[in-house]
Short mmCIF file of C-alpha atoms in Angstrom, two decimals:
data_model
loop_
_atom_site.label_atom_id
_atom_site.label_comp_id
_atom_site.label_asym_id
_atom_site.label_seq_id
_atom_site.Cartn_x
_atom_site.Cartn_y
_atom_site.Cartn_z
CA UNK A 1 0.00 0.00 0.00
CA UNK A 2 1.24 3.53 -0.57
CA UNK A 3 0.22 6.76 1.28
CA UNK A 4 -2.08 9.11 -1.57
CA UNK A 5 -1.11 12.65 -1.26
CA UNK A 6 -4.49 13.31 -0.29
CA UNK A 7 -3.96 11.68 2.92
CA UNK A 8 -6.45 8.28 1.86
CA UNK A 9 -5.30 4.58 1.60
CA UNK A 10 -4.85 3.91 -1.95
CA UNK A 11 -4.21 0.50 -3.86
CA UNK A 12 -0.26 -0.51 -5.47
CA UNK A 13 0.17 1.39 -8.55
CA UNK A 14 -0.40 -0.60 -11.50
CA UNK A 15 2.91 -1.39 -12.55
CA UNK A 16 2.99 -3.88 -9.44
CA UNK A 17 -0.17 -5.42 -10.95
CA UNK A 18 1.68 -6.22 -14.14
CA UNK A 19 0.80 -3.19 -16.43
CA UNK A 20 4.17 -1.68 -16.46
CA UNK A 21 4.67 1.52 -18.51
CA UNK A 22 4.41 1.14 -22.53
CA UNK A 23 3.03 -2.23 -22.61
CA UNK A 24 -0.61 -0.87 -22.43
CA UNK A 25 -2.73 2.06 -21.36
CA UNK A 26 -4.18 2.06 -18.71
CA UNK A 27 -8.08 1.23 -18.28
CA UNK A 28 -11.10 2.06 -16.17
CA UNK A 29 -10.89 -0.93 -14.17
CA UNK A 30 -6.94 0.12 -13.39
CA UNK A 31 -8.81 3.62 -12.20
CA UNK A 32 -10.84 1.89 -9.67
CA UNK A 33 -8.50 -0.12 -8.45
CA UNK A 34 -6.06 2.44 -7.61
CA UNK A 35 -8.92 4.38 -6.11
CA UNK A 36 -10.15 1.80 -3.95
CA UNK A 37 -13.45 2.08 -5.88
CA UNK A 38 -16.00 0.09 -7.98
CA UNK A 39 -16.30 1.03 -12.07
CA UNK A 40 -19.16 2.27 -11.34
CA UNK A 41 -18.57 5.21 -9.72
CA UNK A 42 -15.02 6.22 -11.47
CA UNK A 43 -17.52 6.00 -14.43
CA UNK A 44 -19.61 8.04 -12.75
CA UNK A 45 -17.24 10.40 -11.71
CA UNK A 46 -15.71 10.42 -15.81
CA UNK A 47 -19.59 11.60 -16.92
CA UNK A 48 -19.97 14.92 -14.47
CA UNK A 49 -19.63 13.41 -11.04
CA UNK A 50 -23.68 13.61 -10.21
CA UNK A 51 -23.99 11.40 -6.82
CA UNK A 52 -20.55 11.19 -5.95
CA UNK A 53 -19.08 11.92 -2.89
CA UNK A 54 -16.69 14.87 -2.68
CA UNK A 55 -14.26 12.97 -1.15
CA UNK A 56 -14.60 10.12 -3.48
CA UNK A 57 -14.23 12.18 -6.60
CA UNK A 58 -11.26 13.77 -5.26
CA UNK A 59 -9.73 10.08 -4.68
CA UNK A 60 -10.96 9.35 -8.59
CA UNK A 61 -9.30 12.44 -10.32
CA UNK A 62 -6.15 11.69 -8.12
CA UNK A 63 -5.74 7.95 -9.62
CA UNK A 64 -6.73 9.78 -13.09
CA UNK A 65 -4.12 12.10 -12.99
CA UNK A 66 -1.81 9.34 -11.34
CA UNK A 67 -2.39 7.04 -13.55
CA UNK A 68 -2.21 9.22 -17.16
CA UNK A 69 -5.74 7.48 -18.06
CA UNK A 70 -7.77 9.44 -20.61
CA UNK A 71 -10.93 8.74 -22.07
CA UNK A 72 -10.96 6.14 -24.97
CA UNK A 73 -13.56 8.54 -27.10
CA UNK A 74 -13.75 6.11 -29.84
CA UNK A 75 -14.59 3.60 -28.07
CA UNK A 76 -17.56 5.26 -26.67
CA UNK A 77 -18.70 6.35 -30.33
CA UNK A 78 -18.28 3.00 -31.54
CA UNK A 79 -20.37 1.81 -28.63
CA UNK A 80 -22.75 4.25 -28.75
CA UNK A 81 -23.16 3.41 -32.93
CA UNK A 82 -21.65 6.72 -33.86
CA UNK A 83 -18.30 7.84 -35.71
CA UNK A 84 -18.18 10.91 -33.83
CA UNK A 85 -16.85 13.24 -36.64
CA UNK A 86 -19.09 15.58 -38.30
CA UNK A 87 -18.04 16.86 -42.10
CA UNK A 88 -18.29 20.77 -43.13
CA UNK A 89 -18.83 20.14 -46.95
CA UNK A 90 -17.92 23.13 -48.91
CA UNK A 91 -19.02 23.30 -52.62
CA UNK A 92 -16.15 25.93 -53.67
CA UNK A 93 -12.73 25.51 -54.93
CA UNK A 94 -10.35 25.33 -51.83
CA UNK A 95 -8.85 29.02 -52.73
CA UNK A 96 -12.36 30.46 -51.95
CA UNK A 97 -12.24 28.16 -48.81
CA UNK A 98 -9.08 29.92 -47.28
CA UNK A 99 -9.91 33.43 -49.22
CA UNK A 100 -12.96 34.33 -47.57
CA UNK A 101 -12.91 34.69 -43.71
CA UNK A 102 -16.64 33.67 -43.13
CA UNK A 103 -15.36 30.16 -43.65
CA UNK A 104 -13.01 30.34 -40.60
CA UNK A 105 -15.72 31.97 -38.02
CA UNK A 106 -18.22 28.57 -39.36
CA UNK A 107 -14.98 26.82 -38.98
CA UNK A 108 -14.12 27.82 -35.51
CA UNK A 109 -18.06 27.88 -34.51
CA UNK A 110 -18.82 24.50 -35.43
CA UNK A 111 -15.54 23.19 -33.71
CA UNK A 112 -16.15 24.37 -30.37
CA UNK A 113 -19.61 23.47 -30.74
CA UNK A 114 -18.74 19.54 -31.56
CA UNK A 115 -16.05 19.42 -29.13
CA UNK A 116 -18.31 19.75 -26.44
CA UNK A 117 -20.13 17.05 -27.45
CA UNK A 118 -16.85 15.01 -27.62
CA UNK A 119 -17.16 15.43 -31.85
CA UNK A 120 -14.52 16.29 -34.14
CA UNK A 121 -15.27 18.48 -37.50
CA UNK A 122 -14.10 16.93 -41.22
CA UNK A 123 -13.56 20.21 -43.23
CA UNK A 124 -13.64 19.55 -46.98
CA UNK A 125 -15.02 20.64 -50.66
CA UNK A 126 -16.66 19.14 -53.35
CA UNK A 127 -15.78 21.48 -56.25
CA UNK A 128 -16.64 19.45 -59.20
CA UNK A 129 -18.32 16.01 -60.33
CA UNK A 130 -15.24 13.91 -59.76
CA UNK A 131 -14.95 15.28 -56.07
CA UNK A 132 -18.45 15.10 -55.59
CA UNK A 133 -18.83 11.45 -56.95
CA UNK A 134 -15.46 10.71 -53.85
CA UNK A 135 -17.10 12.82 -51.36
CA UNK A 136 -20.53 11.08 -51.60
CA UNK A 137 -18.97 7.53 -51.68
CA UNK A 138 -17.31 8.89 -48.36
CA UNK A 139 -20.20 10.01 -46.91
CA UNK A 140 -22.32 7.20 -47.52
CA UNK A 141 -20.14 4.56 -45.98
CA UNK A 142 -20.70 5.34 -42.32
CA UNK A 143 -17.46 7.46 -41.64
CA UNK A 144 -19.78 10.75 -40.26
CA UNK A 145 -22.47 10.91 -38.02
CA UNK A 146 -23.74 14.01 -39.97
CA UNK A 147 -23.01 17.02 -42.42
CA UNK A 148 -23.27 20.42 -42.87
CA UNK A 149 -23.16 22.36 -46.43
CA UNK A 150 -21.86 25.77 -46.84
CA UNK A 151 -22.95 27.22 -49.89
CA UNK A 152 -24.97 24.32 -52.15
CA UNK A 153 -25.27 24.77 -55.32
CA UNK A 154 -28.40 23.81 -57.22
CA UNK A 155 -28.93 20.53 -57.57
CA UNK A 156 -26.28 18.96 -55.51
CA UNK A 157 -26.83 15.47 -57.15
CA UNK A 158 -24.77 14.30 -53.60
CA UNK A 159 -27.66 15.29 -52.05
CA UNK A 160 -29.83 12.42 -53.47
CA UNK A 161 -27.61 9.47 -52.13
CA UNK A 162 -27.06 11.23 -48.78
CA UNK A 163 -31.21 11.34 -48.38
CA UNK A 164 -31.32 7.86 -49.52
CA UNK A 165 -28.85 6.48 -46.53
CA UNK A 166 -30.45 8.98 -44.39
CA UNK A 167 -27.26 10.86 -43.45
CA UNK A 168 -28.11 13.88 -41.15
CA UNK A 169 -27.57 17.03 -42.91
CA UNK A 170 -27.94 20.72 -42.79
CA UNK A 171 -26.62 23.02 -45.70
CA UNK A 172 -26.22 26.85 -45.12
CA UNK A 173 -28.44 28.56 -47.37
CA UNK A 174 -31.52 26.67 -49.31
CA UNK A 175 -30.23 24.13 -51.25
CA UNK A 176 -32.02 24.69 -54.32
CA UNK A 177 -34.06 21.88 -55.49
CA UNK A 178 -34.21 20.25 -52.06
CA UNK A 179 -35.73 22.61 -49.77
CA UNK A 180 -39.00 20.54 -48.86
CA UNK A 181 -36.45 17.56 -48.25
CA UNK A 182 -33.53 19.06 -46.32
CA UNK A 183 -32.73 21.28 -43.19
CA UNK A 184 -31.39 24.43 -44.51
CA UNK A 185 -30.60 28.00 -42.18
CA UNK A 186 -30.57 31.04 -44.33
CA UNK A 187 -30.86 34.84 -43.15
CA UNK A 188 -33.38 36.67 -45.79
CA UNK A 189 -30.82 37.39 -48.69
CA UNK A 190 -33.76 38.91 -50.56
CA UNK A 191 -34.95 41.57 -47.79
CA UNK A 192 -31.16 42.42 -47.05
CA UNK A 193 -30.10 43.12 -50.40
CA UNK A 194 -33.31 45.94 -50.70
CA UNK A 195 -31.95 47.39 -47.77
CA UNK A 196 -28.73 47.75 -49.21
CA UNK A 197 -30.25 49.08 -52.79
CA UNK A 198 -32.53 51.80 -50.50
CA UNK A 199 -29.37 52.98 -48.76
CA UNK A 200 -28.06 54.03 -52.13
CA UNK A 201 -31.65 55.58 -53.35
CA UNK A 202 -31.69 57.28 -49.97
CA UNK A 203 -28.27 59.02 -50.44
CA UNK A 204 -29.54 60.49 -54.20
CA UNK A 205 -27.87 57.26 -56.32
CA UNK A 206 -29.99 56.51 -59.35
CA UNK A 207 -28.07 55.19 -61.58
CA UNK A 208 -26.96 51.98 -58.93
CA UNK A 209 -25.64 49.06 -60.29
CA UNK A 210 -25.18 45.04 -58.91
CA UNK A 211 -22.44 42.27 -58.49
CA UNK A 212 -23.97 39.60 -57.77
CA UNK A 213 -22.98 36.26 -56.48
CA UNK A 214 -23.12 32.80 -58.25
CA UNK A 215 -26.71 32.78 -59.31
CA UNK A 216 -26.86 28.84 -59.02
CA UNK A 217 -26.61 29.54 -55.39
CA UNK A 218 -29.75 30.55 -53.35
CA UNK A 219 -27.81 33.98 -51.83
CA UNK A 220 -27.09 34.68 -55.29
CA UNK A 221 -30.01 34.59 -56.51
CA UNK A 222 -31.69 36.07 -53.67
CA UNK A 223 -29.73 38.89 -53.19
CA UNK A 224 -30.06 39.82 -57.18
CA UNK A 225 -34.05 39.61 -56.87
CA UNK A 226 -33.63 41.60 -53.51
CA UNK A 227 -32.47 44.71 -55.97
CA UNK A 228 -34.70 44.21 -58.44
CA UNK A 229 -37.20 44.09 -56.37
CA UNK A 230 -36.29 47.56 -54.70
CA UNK A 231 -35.64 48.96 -57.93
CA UNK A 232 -38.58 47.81 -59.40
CA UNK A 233 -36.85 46.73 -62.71
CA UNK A 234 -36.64 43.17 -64.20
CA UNK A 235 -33.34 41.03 -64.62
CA UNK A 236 -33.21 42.12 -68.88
CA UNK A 237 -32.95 46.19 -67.47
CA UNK A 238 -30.47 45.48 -64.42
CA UNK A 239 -27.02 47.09 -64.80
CA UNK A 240 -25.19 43.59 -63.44
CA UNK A 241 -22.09 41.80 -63.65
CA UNK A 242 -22.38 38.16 -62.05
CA UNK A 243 -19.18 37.70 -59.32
CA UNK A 244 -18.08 34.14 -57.62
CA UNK A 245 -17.85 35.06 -54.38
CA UNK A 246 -14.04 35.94 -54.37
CA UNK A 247 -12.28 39.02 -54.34
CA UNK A 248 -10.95 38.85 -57.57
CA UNK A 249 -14.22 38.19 -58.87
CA UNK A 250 -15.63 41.73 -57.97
CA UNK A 251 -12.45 43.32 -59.01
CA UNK A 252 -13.15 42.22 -62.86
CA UNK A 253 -16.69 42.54 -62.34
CA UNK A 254 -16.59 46.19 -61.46
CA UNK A 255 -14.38 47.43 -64.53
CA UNK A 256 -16.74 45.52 -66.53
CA UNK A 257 -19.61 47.61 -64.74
CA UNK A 258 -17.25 50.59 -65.59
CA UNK A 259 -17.13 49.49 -69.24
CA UNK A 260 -20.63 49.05 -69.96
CA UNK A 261 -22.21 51.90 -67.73
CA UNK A 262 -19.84 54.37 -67.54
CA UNK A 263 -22.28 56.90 -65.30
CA UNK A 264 -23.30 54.46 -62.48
CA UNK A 265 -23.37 56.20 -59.61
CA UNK A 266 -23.94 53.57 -56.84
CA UNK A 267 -22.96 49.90 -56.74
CA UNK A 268 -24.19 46.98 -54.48
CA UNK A 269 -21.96 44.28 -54.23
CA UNK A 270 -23.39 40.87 -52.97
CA UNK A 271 -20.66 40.04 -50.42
CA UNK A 272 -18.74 42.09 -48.70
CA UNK A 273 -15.04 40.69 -50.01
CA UNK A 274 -16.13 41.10 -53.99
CA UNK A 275 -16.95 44.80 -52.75
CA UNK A 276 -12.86 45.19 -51.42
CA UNK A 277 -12.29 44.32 -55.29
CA UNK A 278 -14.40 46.26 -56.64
CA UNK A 279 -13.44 49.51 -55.09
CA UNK A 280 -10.06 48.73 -55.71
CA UNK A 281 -10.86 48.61 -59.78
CA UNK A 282 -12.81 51.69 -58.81
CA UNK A 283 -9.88 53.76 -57.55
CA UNK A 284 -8.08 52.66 -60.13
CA UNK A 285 -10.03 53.84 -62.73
CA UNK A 286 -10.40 57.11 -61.24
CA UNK A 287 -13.31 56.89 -59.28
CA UNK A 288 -13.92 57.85 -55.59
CA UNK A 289 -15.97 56.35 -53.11
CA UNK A 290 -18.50 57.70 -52.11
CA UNK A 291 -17.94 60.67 -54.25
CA UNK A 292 -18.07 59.01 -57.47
CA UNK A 293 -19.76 55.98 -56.83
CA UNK A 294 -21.47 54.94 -53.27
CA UNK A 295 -20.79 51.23 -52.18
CA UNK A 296 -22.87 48.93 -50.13
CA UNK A 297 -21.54 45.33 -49.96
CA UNK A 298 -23.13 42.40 -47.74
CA UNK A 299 -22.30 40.18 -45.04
CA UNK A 300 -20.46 42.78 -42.21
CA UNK A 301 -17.40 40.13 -42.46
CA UNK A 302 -13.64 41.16 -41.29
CA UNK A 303 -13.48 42.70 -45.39
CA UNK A 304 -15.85 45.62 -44.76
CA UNK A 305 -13.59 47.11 -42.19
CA UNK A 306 -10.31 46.54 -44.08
CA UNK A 307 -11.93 48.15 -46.92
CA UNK A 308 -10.75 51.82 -47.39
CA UNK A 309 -13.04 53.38 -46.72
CA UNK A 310 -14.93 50.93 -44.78
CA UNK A 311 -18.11 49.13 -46.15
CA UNK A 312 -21.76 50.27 -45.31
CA UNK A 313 -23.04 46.83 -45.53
CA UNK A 314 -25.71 44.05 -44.79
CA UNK A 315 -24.74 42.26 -41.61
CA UNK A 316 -25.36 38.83 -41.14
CA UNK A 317 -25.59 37.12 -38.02
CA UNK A 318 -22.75 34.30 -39.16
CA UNK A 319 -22.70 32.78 -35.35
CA UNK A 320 -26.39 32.11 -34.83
CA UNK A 321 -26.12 30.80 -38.31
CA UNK A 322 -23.49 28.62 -37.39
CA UNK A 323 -25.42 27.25 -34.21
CA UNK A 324 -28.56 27.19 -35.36
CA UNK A 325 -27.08 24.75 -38.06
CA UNK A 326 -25.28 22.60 -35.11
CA UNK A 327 -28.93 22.73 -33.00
CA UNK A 328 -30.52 21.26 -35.93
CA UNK A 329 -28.08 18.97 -36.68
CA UNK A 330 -28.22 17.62 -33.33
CA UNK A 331 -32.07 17.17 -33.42
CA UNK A 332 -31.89 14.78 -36.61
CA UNK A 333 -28.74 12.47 -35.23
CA UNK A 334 -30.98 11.80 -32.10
CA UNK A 335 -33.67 11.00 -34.47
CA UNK A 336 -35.94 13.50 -32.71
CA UNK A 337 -36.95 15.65 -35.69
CA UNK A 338 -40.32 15.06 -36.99
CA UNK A 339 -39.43 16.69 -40.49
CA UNK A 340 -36.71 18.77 -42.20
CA UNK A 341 -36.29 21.94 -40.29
CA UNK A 342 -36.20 25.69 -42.14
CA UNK A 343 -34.66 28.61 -40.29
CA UNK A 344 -34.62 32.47 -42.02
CA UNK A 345 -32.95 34.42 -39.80
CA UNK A 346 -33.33 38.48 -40.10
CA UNK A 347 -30.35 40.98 -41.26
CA UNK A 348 -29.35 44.92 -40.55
CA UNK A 349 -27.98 47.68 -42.48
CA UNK A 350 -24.52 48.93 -40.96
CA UNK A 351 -23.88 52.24 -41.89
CA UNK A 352 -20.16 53.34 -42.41
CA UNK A 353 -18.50 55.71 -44.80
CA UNK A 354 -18.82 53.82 -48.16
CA UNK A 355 -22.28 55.02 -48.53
#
């Protein structure tokens, strides 16, 4: 017997039971037995420590810490029927992945989310067919307990096999051509983007022009009908350029802009990173903002304050997003949704110098 530091009677270490150091880890049984105590309650003790005696959970976390035991976590997820990873399925090419800083706050949202839960996010992208055709065949075969899609593009044709298997998922955005059948969490692209357009009416623009995102996404689309709609002008009379999301996207969509309607006088931008290319191709051309031509962009990301000077812009709230998304997610791995879930959460004008 040996004298714990905590003043209790505690059991030989193990190595004088025969598990000497490097030949295996240490288990749960090896806990209790050190701590003078039955599974049971080191178990207990592992899962919060409801019902345990102070004293005894003292003796517990001494033999953990003792002992170097840690928690075999997948073990528990296979005995609990689960992989515990969750994937973060990106339909973009991997430079828009690490080019636009949204993707890190889902990133780092969704981690410490899943962590919690003892879960470990899969970040990847599916930016064509072939990838697509691999990702699905990944998907499929058990190794995730669920997904989550940033930016779907319409019709996903991934989307079919995952609803066959049944695999969780939630996609950011509606997933166009699947929004009865999947869980999708979208703010109101449409209503933002007329806010945007009615800042640039309300500051005297008139002749206000549009980059808009991919328009086989849903925010795409969305936020081009959202300035239509406050211009009260069809797609065939809209003075637009269509931008993929990336910097260098708005950059050649603006001198286009420039090229075709040389007096535009305001500009909305459909994210807020295309908008730091465009008024760079703006000032380059000779034109100041807001003098010249007033900016609004959307999204309220990290690029509308590096922006000089800095974006009036549609925020989004990208956390609740993000959480909503995990909520959700949670609900259809426990099997306790009745039916897909559909979330539109609301967005704000933010009103800097750019217009």
């Amino acid at each position: 017997m040996i004298e714990g530091s905590i003043g209790t009677k505690l059991a030989s270490p193990p190595e004088a039971e025969g598990i000497a150091e490097g030949i295996r880890r240490p288990t749960i049984e090896d806990v209790a037995r050190y701590a003078g105590v039955s599974r049971g309650t080191v178990s207990r003790v592992l899962n919060g420590g409801q019902h345990v005696h102070p004293a005894t959970m003292e003796k517990v976390l001494h033999a953990v810490d003792e002992l170097g035991y840690s928690v075999n976590q997948a073990a528990r997820n296979l005995a609990a029927g689960r992989t515990g990873s969750v994937a973060f399925v990106i339909s973009e090419r991997h430079t828009h992945l690490f080019g636009d800083p949204n993707f890190g706050l889902f990133v780092r949202v969704f981690s410490r989310e899943l962590r919690r839960d003892g879960r470990h996010l899969l970040v990847t992208t599916a930016a064509d067919y072939k990838e697509e055709h691999f990702l699905a065949d990944y998907l499929v075969a058990g190794h995730v307990d669920g997904a989550i899609f940033g930016l779907p593009r319409a019709g996903e044709k991934l989307f079919e096999r995952l609803l066959r298997v049944g695999l969780p998922v939630v996609t950011l955005g509606r997933p166009l051509g699947y929004e009865e059948q999947l869980s999708w969490v979208a703010v109101d692209d449409k209503a933002g983007a007329s806010k945007a357009v009615e800042r640039l009416l309300s500051r005297g623009r008139r002749q206000i022009a549009t980059i808009t995102g991919p328009l086989n996404t849903s925010s795409g689309r969305e936020r081009l009908e959202g300035y239509l709609a406050a211009l009260g002008i069809d797609r065939a009379s809209a003075h637009m350029a269509e931008g993929d999301w990336t910097l260098e996207s708005g950059h050649r969509a603006a001198r286009k802009l420039l090229k075709d309607y040389p007096d535009l006088d305001g500009l909305f931008v459909a994210s807020d990173l295309m908008a730091m290319g465009a008024v760079t191709a703006l000032r380059e051309a000779g034109r100041g903002v807001p003098d010249d031509i007033a900016v609004v962009g959307f999204d309220d990301s990290v690029a509308a304050r590096m922006v000089d000077p800095p974006l009036t812009t549609i925020h989004q709230p990208f956390e609740r997003l993000a959480l909503e998304a995990v909520r959700i997610l949670y609900e259809l791995m426990a099997n306790r949704a009745s039916g897909p879930y559909h979330v539109i959460l609301p967005t704000r004008l933010v009103q800097r110098r750019s217009a």
